[in-house]
mmCIF file of C-alpha atoms in Angstrom:
data_model
loop_
_atom_site.group_PDB
_atom_site.id
_atom_site.type_symbol
_atom_site.label_atom_id
_atom_site.label_comp_id
_atom_site.label_asym_id
_atom_site.label_seq_id
_atom_site.Cartn_x
_atom_site.Cartn_y
_atom_site.Cartn_z
ATOM 1 C CA MET M 1 -32.434 36.673 40.335
ATOM 2 C CA ARG M 2 -30.546 33.417 39.826
ATOM 3 C CA ILE M 3 -33.783 31.484 40.156
ATOM 4 C CA HIS M 4 -34.846 32.913 36.795
ATOM 5 C CA THR M 5 -31.589 31.751 35.190
ATOM 6 C CA ILE M 6 -32.245 28.272 36.523
ATOM 7 C CA GLN M 7 -35.821 28.289 35.244
ATOM 8 C CA ASP M 8 -34.617 29.319 31.791
ATOM 9 C CA LYS M 9 -32.344 26.252 31.708
ATOM 10 C CA LEU M 10 -35.012 23.804 32.812
ATOM 11 C CA ALA M 11 -36.854 21.598 30.360
ATOM 12 C CA ASN M 12 -40.640 21.807 30.532
ATOM 13 C CA ASP M 13 -40.877 18.349 32.112
ATOM 14 C CA THR M 14 -38.208 18.946 34.778
ATOM 15 C CA VAL M 15 -38.488 20.141 38.378
ATOM 16 C CA LEU M 16 -35.531 20.689 40.691
ATOM 17 C CA ALA M 17 -35.842 19.557 44.308
ATOM 18 C CA LEU M 18 -33.093 21.342 46.226
ATOM 19 C CA ALA M 19 -32.387 20.418 49.839
ATOM 20 C CA PRO M 20 -30.590 22.796 52.237
ATOM 21 C CA GLY M 21 -27.002 23.208 51.125
ATOM 22 C CA ASP M 22 -24.939 24.873 48.454
ATOM 23 C CA ASP M 23 -27.257 24.203 45.492
ATOM 24 C CA PHE M 24 -30.138 25.667 47.499
ATOM 25 C CA ARG M 25 -27.966 28.652 48.444
ATOM 26 C CA TYR M 26 -26.994 29.190 44.814
ATOM 27 C CA ALA M 27 -30.625 29.245 43.701
ATOM 28 C CA ALA M 28 -32.091 31.317 46.545
ATOM 29 C CA GLU M 29 -28.963 33.185 47.732
ATOM 30 C CA TRP M 30 -29.713 31.804 51.194
ATOM 31 C CA SER M 31 -30.098 28.347 52.694
ATOM 32 C CA PRO M 32 -31.996 27.220 55.800
ATOM 33 C CA LEU M 33 -30.731 24.879 58.464
ATOM 34 C CA GLY M 34 -30.583 21.324 57.227
ATOM 35 C CA ASP M 35 -31.898 19.024 59.943
ATOM 36 C CA GLU M 36 -34.041 15.909 60.255
ATOM 37 C CA ARG M 37 -37.090 17.819 59.029
ATOM 38 C CA LEU M 38 -37.704 17.607 55.286
ATOM 39 C CA THR M 39 -36.993 20.803 53.369
ATOM 40 C CA PHE M 40 -37.176 21.096 49.587
ATOM 41 C CA LEU M 41 -37.082 24.099 47.304
ATOM 42 C CA LEU M 42 -39.019 23.003 44.214
ATOM 43 C CA VAL M 43 -38.139 24.922 41.058
ATOM 44 C CA GLY M 44 -39.865 24.464 37.718
ATOM 45 C CA LYS M 45 -41.003 26.545 34.775
ATOM 46 C CA GLU M 46 -44.161 27.273 36.775
ATOM 47 C CA GLY M 47 -42.310 28.961 39.631
ATOM 48 C CA ALA M 48 -40.581 28.170 42.913
ATOM 49 C CA ARG M 49 -42.173 26.702 46.031
ATOM 50 C CA LEU M 50 -40.502 25.965 49.358
ATOM 51 C CA VAL M 51 -41.659 23.051 51.505
ATOM 52 C CA ILE M 52 -40.427 23.652 55.046
ATOM 53 C CA ALA M 53 -41.297 22.957 58.672
ATOM 54 C CA SER M 54 -43.214 25.747 60.395
ATOM 55 C CA VAL M 55 -40.472 26.104 63.011
ATOM 56 C CA ASN M 56 -38.082 27.244 60.257
ATOM 57 C CA ALA M 57 -40.562 29.051 58.017
ATOM 58 C CA GLU M 58 -40.352 32.568 59.439
ATOM 59 C CA GLU M 59 -36.627 32.743 58.832
ATOM 60 C CA ALA M 60 -37.258 31.621 55.262
ATOM 61 C CA VAL M 61 -39.803 34.404 54.772
ATOM 62 C CA ALA M 62 -37.237 36.938 55.975
ATOM 63 C CA HIS M 63 -34.507 35.739 53.624
ATOM 64 C CA LEU M 64 -36.208 34.624 50.431
ATOM 65 C CA PRO M 65 -36.809 37.166 47.656
ATOM 66 C CA ASP M 66 -40.249 37.842 46.252
ATOM 67 C CA GLY M 67 -41.716 35.176 44.015
ATOM 68 C CA PHE M 68 -41.231 32.205 46.354
ATOM 69 C CA SER M 69 -44.328 30.601 47.845
ATOM 70 C CA ILE M 70 -44.102 28.507 51.004
ATOM 71 C CA ALA M 71 -45.835 25.279 52.033
ATOM 72 C CA ARG M 72 -45.503 24.746 55.798
ATOM 73 C CA PHE M 73 -46.029 21.745 58.011
ATOM 74 C CA SER M 74 -45.891 21.232 61.759
ATOM 75 C CA ASP M 75 -43.863 18.545 63.469
ATOM 76 C CA ASP M 76 -46.959 16.553 64.372
ATOM 77 C CA GLU M 77 -48.385 16.810 60.830
ATOM 78 C CA GLY M 78 -45.235 15.727 59.050
ATOM 79 C CA PRO M 79 -44.230 16.809 55.530
ATOM 80 C CA VAL M 80 -46.235 14.522 53.253
ATOM 81 C CA THR M 81 -49.411 16.599 52.873
ATOM 82 C CA ALA M 82 -47.499 19.858 52.391
ATOM 83 C CA LEU M 83 -45.225 18.185 49.854
ATOM 84 C CA LYS M 84 -48.183 16.763 47.924
ATOM 85 C CA ASP M 85 -49.815 20.196 47.801
ATOM 86 C CA ALA M 86 -46.583 21.790 46.578
ATOM 87 C CA VAL M 87 -45.979 19.185 43.889
ATOM 88 C CA LYS M 88 -49.459 19.844 42.442
ATOM 89 C CA ASN M 89 -48.181 23.242 41.282
ATOM 90 C CA PHE M 90 -45.792 21.607 38.815
ATOM 91 C CA HIS M 91 -46.465 19.713 35.627
ATOM 92 C CA GLY M 92 -43.041 18.095 35.364
ATOM 93 C CA SER M 93 -42.614 14.343 35.325
ATOM 94 C CA ARG M 94 -38.882 14.352 36.113
ATOM 95 C CA PHE M 95 -37.672 15.530 39.522
ATOM 96 C CA LEU M 96 -33.951 16.183 39.967
ATOM 97 C CA VAL M 97 -32.770 16.044 43.575
ATOM 98 C CA SER M 98 -29.706 17.875 44.887
ATOM 99 C CA ASP M 99 -26.760 15.975 46.350
ATOM 100 C CA ASP M 100 -27.399 17.521 49.771
ATOM 101 C CA ALA M 101 -30.751 15.752 50.198
ATOM 102 C CA ARG M 102 -31.035 13.066 52.847
ATOM 103 C CA PHE M 103 -31.921 9.662 51.441
ATOM 104 C CA ALA M 104 -35.009 9.445 53.666
ATOM 105 C CA HIS M 105 -36.276 12.788 52.355
ATOM 106 C CA ALA M 106 -35.642 11.788 48.743
ATOM 107 C CA GLN M 107 -37.612 8.601 49.417
ATOM 108 C CA ILE M 108 -40.577 10.637 50.684
ATOM 109 C CA LEU M 109 -40.427 12.729 47.519
ATOM 110 C CA ALA M 110 -40.281 9.581 45.393
ATOM 111 C CA ASP M 111 -43.412 8.267 47.091
ATOM 112 C CA VAL M 112 -45.279 11.538 46.462
ATOM 113 C CA VAL M 113 -44.457 12.417 42.859
ATOM 114 C CA GLU M 114 -45.827 10.791 39.752
ATOM 115 C CA GLY M 115 -42.742 10.471 37.645
ATOM 116 C CA SER M 116 -39.051 9.724 37.926
ATOM 117 C CA LEU M 117 -36.326 10.940 40.259
ATOM 118 C CA GLY M 118 -32.795 11.780 39.191
ATOM 119 C CA LEU M 119 -29.800 13.786 40.336
ATOM 120 C CA ALA M 120 -29.530 17.550 39.937
ATOM 121 C CA SER M 121 -25.734 17.480 40.214
ATOM 122 C CA THR M 122 -24.901 17.740 36.498
ATOM 123 C CA MET M 123 -27.216 20.661 35.836
ATOM 124 C CA MET M 124 -26.257 22.537 39.004
ATOM 125 C CA ALA M 125 -22.553 22.012 38.345
ATOM 126 C CA GLU M 126 -22.886 23.563 34.897
ATOM 127 C CA LEU M 127 -24.679 26.568 36.357
ATOM 128 C CA ARG M 128 -22.354 27.059 39.311
ATOM 129 C CA MET M 129 -19.099 26.638 37.394
ATOM 130 C CA GLN M 130 -19.395 29.924 35.541
ATOM 131 C CA LYS M 131 -19.262 32.639 38.201
ATOM 132 C CA ASP M 132 -20.912 36.023 37.809
ATOM 133 C CA GLU M 133 -19.103 39.231 38.768
ATOM 134 C CA GLU M 134 -20.654 39.372 42.244
ATOM 135 C CA GLU M 135 -19.524 35.826 42.959
ATOM 136 C CA ILE M 136 -16.016 36.699 41.791
ATOM 137 C CA ARG M 137 -16.007 39.728 44.083
ATOM 138 C CA LEU M 138 -16.982 37.554 47.038
ATOM 139 C CA LEU M 139 -14.338 34.964 46.172
ATOM 140 C CA ALA M 140 -11.719 37.708 46.006
ATOM 141 C CA GLU M 141 -12.748 39.104 49.396
ATOM 142 C CA SER M 142 -12.718 35.627 50.912
ATOM 143 C CA GLN M 143 -9.188 35.199 49.585
ATOM 144 C CA ARG M 144 -8.135 38.610 50.934
ATOM 145 C CA ILE M 145 -9.173 37.471 54.410
ATOM 146 C CA ASN M 146 -7.373 34.177 53.832
ATOM 147 C CA ASP M 147 -4.208 36.080 52.937
ATOM 148 C CA LEU M 148 -4.383 37.991 56.219
ATOM 149 C CA ALA M 149 -4.892 34.774 58.180
ATOM 150 C CA MET M 150 -1.881 33.209 56.446
ATOM 151 C CA GLN M 151 0.239 36.190 57.431
ATOM 152 C CA ALA M 152 -1.007 35.846 61.008
ATOM 153 C CA GLY M 153 0.087 32.219 61.004
ATOM 154 C CA TYR M 154 3.513 33.143 59.669
ATOM 155 C CA GLU M 155 4.002 35.775 62.343
ATOM 156 C CA ALA M 156 2.856 33.537 65.214
ATOM 157 C CA MET M 157 4.775 30.348 64.418
ATOM 158 C CA ARG M 158 7.623 29.572 66.797
ATOM 159 C CA PRO M 159 9.445 26.512 68.159
ATOM 160 C CA GLY M 160 7.513 24.717 70.893
ATOM 161 C CA MET M 161 4.109 25.851 69.657
ATOM 162 C CA THR M 162 1.772 22.997 68.691
ATOM 163 C CA GLU M 163 0.042 22.542 65.360
ATOM 164 C CA LEU M 164 -3.280 22.986 67.149
ATOM 165 C CA GLU M 165 -2.187 26.248 68.750
ATOM 166 C CA LEU M 166 -1.031 27.618 65.415
ATOM 167 C CA ALA M 167 -4.278 26.504 63.771
ATOM 168 C CA ASP M 168 -6.160 28.441 66.443
ATOM 169 C CA VAL M 169 -4.209 31.601 65.558
ATOM 170 C CA VAL M 170 -5.387 31.213 61.965
ATOM 171 C CA ARG M 171 -8.961 30.535 63.102
ATOM 172 C CA ARG M 172 -9.098 33.685 65.210
ATOM 173 C CA ALA M 173 -7.597 35.727 62.367
ATOM 174 C CA PHE M 174 -10.388 34.590 60.050
ATOM 175 C CA ILE M 175 -13.046 35.942 62.389
ATOM 176 C CA ALA M 176 -11.108 39.105 63.231
ATOM 177 C CA HIS M 177 -10.898 40.023 59.548
ATOM 178 C CA GLY M 178 -14.563 39.415 58.724
ATOM 179 C CA ALA M 179 -14.935 35.774 57.670
ATOM 180 C CA ASP M 180 -18.222 33.967 58.293
ATOM 181 C CA ARG M 181 -16.253 31.005 59.609
ATOM 182 C CA GLU M 182 -13.341 28.759 58.780
ATOM 183 C CA ALA M 183 -13.692 26.288 55.935
ATOM 184 C CA PHE M 184 -10.725 24.160 57.035
ATOM 185 C CA ILE M 185 -7.276 24.598 58.582
ATOM 186 C CA ILE M 186 -4.332 22.303 57.917
ATOM 187 C CA VAL M 187 -1.140 23.027 59.841
ATOM 188 C CA ALA M 188 1.394 20.268 59.205
ATOM 189 C CA ALA M 189 4.818 20.423 60.841
ATOM 190 C CA GLY M 190 7.888 18.412 59.933
ATOM 191 C CA ALA M 191 7.155 15.001 58.432
ATOM 192 C CA HIS M 192 3.428 15.694 58.776
ATOM 193 C CA SER M 193 3.788 18.016 55.768
ATOM 194 C CA ALA M 194 4.091 14.860 53.635
ATOM 195 C CA LEU M 195 0.475 13.985 54.523
ATOM 196 C CA PRO M 196 -1.698 15.890 52.011
ATOM 197 C CA HIS M 197 -4.742 16.196 54.309
ATOM 198 C CA HIS M 198 -3.146 16.122 57.741
ATOM 199 C CA THR M 199 -5.302 17.000 60.745
ATOM 200 C CA PRO M 200 -3.486 19.305 63.198
ATOM 201 C CA THR M 201 -2.323 17.624 66.417
ATOM 202 C CA ASP M 202 -0.494 18.561 69.605
ATOM 203 C CA THR M 203 2.814 17.930 67.830
ATOM 204 C CA LYS M 204 5.215 20.732 68.680
ATOM 205 C CA LEU M 205 6.895 22.808 66.007
ATOM 206 C CA GLU M 206 10.654 22.481 65.802
ATOM 207 C CA GLU M 207 13.320 23.129 63.213
ATOM 208 C CA GLY M 208 11.875 22.157 59.843
ATOM 209 C CA PRO M 209 8.959 22.806 57.492
ATOM 210 C CA VAL M 210 5.463 23.955 58.379
ATOM 211 C CA LEU M 211 2.806 23.559 55.683
ATOM 212 C CA PHE M 212 -0.317 25.726 55.857
ATOM 213 C CA ASP M 213 -3.409 24.826 53.800
ATOM 214 C CA ILE M 214 -6.222 27.112 54.941
ATOM 215 C CA GLY M 215 -9.558 28.491 53.819
ATOM 216 C CA CYS M 216 -12.532 30.449 55.103
ATOM 217 C CA TYR M 217 -16.024 31.479 54.014
ATOM 218 C CA TYR M 218 -17.089 35.043 53.305
ATOM 219 C CA HIS M 219 -20.792 35.606 52.581
ATOM 220 C CA GLY M 220 -20.954 31.909 51.766
ATOM 221 C CA TYR M 221 -17.999 31.839 49.342
ATOM 222 C CA ALA M 222 -14.876 29.832 50.056
ATOM 223 C CA SER M 223 -11.169 30.510 49.795
ATOM 224 C CA ASP M 224 -8.266 28.078 49.665
ATOM 225 C CA MET M 225 -4.498 28.498 49.672
ATOM 226 C CA THR M 226 -1.407 26.455 50.510
ATOM 227 C CA ARG M 227 2.026 27.802 51.404
ATOM 228 C CA VAL M 228 5.119 26.423 53.118
ATOM 229 C CA ALA M 229 7.185 27.999 55.860
ATOM 230 C CA TYR M 230 10.380 26.868 57.545
ATOM 231 C CA LEU M 231 11.709 27.248 61.064
ATOM 232 C CA GLY M 232 15.461 27.569 60.757
ATOM 233 C CA THR M 233 17.455 27.204 57.561
ATOM 234 C CA PRO M 234 15.848 25.145 54.769
ATOM 235 C CA SER M 235 17.944 22.285 53.457
ATOM 236 C CA GLN M 236 19.144 22.281 49.885
ATOM 237 C CA LYS M 237 16.820 19.352 49.112
ATOM 238 C CA PHE M 238 13.828 21.233 50.517
ATOM 239 C CA ARG M 239 14.662 24.283 48.414
ATOM 240 C CA GLN M 240 15.036 22.153 45.278
ATOM 241 C CA VAL M 241 11.681 20.438 45.808
ATOM 242 C CA HIS M 242 10.022 23.773 46.531
ATOM 243 C CA GLN M 243 11.449 25.255 43.341
ATOM 244 C CA LEU M 244 10.174 22.309 41.303
ATOM 245 C CA VAL M 245 6.663 22.687 42.726
ATOM 246 C CA GLU M 246 6.815 26.436 42.048
ATOM 247 C CA GLN M 247 7.703 25.742 38.413
ATOM 248 C CA ALA M 248 4.760 23.329 38.200
ATOM 249 C CA VAL M 249 2.397 26.040 39.483
ATOM 250 C CA GLN M 250 3.718 28.477 36.906
ATOM 251 C CA SER M 251 3.357 25.954 34.080
ATOM 252 C CA ALA M 252 -0.249 25.147 35.000
ATOM 253 C CA HIS M 253 -1.064 28.832 35.415
ATOM 254 C CA ARG M 254 0.277 29.657 31.951
ATOM 255 C CA THR M 255 -1.791 26.834 30.456
ATOM 256 C CA ALA M 256 -5.105 27.707 32.115
ATOM 257 C CA ARG M 257 -7.437 29.847 30.025
ATOM 258 C CA PRO M 258 -11.011 29.584 28.713
ATOM 259 C CA GLY M 259 -11.565 26.642 26.388
ATOM 260 C CA VAL M 260 -8.524 24.644 27.478
ATOM 261 C CA PRO M 261 -9.470 21.125 28.631
ATOM 262 C CA ALA M 262 -9.110 20.729 32.386
ATOM 263 C CA GLU M 263 -6.765 17.782 31.942
ATOM 264 C CA GLU M 264 -4.281 19.952 30.030
ATOM 265 C CA VAL M 265 -3.772 22.109 33.128
ATOM 266 C CA ASP M 266 -3.097 18.975 35.169
ATOM 267 C CA ARG M 267 -0.664 17.716 32.545
ATOM 268 C CA ALA M 268 1.205 21.019 32.461
ATOM 269 C CA ALA M 269 1.985 20.793 36.170
ATOM 270 C CA ARG M 270 2.600 17.047 36.202
ATOM 271 C CA ARG M 271 5.027 17.223 33.295
ATOM 272 C CA VAL M 272 7.316 19.530 35.270
ATOM 273 C CA ILE M 273 7.321 17.271 38.311
ATOM 274 C CA ASP M 274 7.782 14.126 36.205
ATOM 275 C CA GLN M 275 10.784 15.674 34.488
ATOM 276 C CA GLY M 276 12.200 16.635 37.877
ATOM 277 C CA GLY M 277 12.145 12.994 38.951
ATOM 278 C CA TYR M 278 9.330 13.205 41.494
ATOM 279 C CA GLY M 279 6.362 12.016 39.428
ATOM 280 C CA PRO M 280 5.403 9.149 41.785
ATOM 281 C CA GLN M 281 5.441 11.587 44.707
ATOM 282 C CA PHE M 282 2.745 13.793 43.153
ATOM 283 C CA VAL M 283 -0.215 11.752 44.341
ATOM 284 C CA HIS M 284 -3.336 13.828 43.597
ATOM 285 C CA ARG M 285 -5.053 15.878 40.905
ATOM 286 C CA VAL M 286 -3.767 19.371 40.282
ATOM 287 C CA GLY M 287 -6.930 21.198 41.294
ATOM 288 C CA HIS M 288 -10.630 21.523 41.982
ATOM 289 C CA GLY M 289 -13.351 24.071 41.450
ATOM 290 C CA ILE M 290 -14.277 26.422 44.267
ATOM 291 C CA GLY M 291 -17.219 28.659 45.062
ATOM 292 C CA LEU M 292 -19.988 28.026 47.557
ATOM 293 C CA SER M 293 -18.223 24.709 48.188
ATOM 294 C CA VAL M 294 -14.502 24.384 48.834
ATOM 295 C CA HIS M 295 -14.456 21.449 46.410
ATOM 296 C CA GLU M 296 -16.841 21.592 43.453
ATOM 297 C CA PRO M 297 -16.588 21.132 39.676
ATOM 298 C CA PRO M 298 -14.519 21.412 37.605
ATOM 299 C CA SER M 299 -12.053 18.752 38.685
ATOM 300 C CA VAL M 300 -8.685 19.675 37.173
ATOM 301 C CA MET M 301 -7.332 16.217 36.519
ATOM 302 C CA GLU M 302 -6.278 13.725 33.883
ATOM 303 C CA GLY M 303 -9.318 12.373 32.069
ATOM 304 C CA ASN M 304 -11.451 15.483 32.452
ATOM 305 C CA THR M 305 -11.773 16.769 28.900
ATOM 306 C CA LEU M 306 -14.197 19.543 29.865
ATOM 307 C CA PRO M 307 -13.149 22.864 28.292
ATOM 308 C CA LEU M 308 -12.679 25.218 31.238
ATOM 309 C CA PRO M 309 -15.432 27.867 31.071
ATOM 310 C CA VAL M 310 -14.786 31.580 31.236
ATOM 311 C CA ASN M 311 -15.062 32.815 34.837
ATOM 312 C CA ALA M 312 -14.685 29.337 36.299
ATOM 313 C CA ALA M 313 -12.832 29.459 39.626
ATOM 314 C CA PHE M 314 -10.491 26.601 40.475
ATOM 315 C CA SER M 315 -7.311 25.746 42.328
ATOM 316 C CA ILE M 316 -3.851 24.957 40.995
ATOM 317 C CA GLU M 317 -2.060 22.966 43.705
ATOM 318 C CA PRO M 318 0.726 20.598 42.678
ATOM 319 C CA GLY M 319 2.669 18.909 45.455
ATOM 320 C CA ILE M 320 5.551 16.568 46.163
ATOM 321 C CA TYR M 321 5.326 14.324 49.228
ATOM 322 C CA LEU M 322 8.274 12.420 50.675
ATOM 323 C CA PRO M 323 6.959 10.204 53.507
ATOM 324 C CA GLY M 324 8.979 10.472 56.690
ATOM 325 C CA GLU M 325 10.766 13.593 55.418
ATOM 326 C CA PHE M 326 8.588 16.477 54.248
ATOM 327 C CA GLY M 327 6.052 17.612 51.696
ATOM 328 C CA VAL M 328 5.710 20.755 49.611
ATOM 329 C CA ARG M 329 2.413 21.912 48.115
ATOM 330 C CA LEU M 330 1.745 25.355 46.695
ATOM 331 C CA GLU M 331 -1.815 26.349 45.886
ATOM 332 C CA GLU M 332 -3.442 29.259 44.114
ATOM 333 C CA VAL M 333 -7.112 29.854 43.407
ATOM 334 C CA VAL M 334 -7.590 31.372 39.965
ATOM 335 C CA VAL M 335 -10.507 32.829 38.019
ATOM 336 C CA ASN M 336 -10.498 31.862 34.351
ATOM 337 C CA ARG M 337 -10.723 35.277 32.711
ATOM 338 C CA PRO M 338 -10.790 35.722 28.897
ATOM 339 C CA GLY M 339 -7.142 36.798 28.891
ATOM 340 C CA GLY M 340 -5.945 33.993 31.151
ATOM 341 C CA ALA M 341 -6.211 32.743 34.698
ATOM 342 C CA GLN M 342 -6.226 35.501 37.337
ATOM 343 C CA ILE M 343 -4.632 34.588 40.686
ATOM 344 C CA LEU M 344 -6.638 35.871 43.661
ATOM 345 C CA SER M 345 -4.025 35.648 46.418
ATOM 346 C CA GLN M 346 -1.396 38.311 47.064
ATOM 347 C CA VAL M 347 0.786 36.152 49.353
ATOM 348 C CA PRO M 348 4.134 35.218 47.736
ATOM 349 C CA ARG M 349 4.779 31.514 47.188
ATOM 350 C CA ASP M 350 8.370 31.798 48.432
ATOM 351 C CA ILE M 351 9.376 29.730 51.458
ATOM 352 C CA PHE M 352 8.625 31.852 54.514
ATOM 353 C CA VAL M 353 11.756 31.402 56.600
ATOM 354 C CA LYS M 354 11.700 32.200 60.311
ATOM 355 C CA SER M 355 14.554 32.109 62.774
ATOM 356 C CA LEU M 356 14.558 29.540 65.560
ATOM 357 C CA LYS M 357 15.254 32.319 68.075
#
């Protein structure tokens, strides 16, 4: 169980306090509903103990593996007594709280423990960055579903359809092919494609580019991919920009391998775009880690000297954005295998061209 891996990494004086969310899910391979009721999974060398409201406890019993003990509290009792009883099981003087914790809940913990509070983010990031083979399998399946949803979007797009309608096609394809749910859906038509994180609107598709940036969850693991399509005949300028972004993807992909600093992958892509004359129009980092969260460490950007670990999963997504005209971004999720970065998607990065008829 992953909980044992976490315990092996913990110092004798340290206890993790994980609130519902992705760190909790990583540790327990399940996460409860995060609501206004305090919930903490406490993990130390001594064991693991869940503090949870009685209304949510039975579901926890059904999902948690053996070895977890549970401290329950009712709504009228409140969490303080149960939390105090749970904390007595640990000898640590340093409690590290996950990023998902509500401030009010962290404050209750601070009032209960005798010792210091800190953030669990650094430790959990180090653990979660290096995927095991089951995680890689789930990432690959999530991406397979994402590929099918992208193809569904390609096939459905037509003049007069709105961005929102096309986004709904993608959403329904996710569910039809076995996704838990969507992670996000960006459909950006025309000049909207120059907005890196555009929210789909009722803008109607017409002759011009359509950028898709989509992702879903499968058994808790995320996918992410960006492609560009075109209704009608792409202009020469659009083709040139697309080709430059494609070359940037290839350069970053060749550079990525275990031990290479994350910033070198960013530089490899950025160098191509700088040399092509569009450096100022590449306005974001080249990539981010992915796993239980769509965005998680490592950040693939200038200034991050972290050597990329083996089996880290991250995106490579250079882009060029020309406000008022169009934008082109191409994105792959890769797994950093010993022999180099393995691309998970099977969808070509070519411009998908569709007739206006």
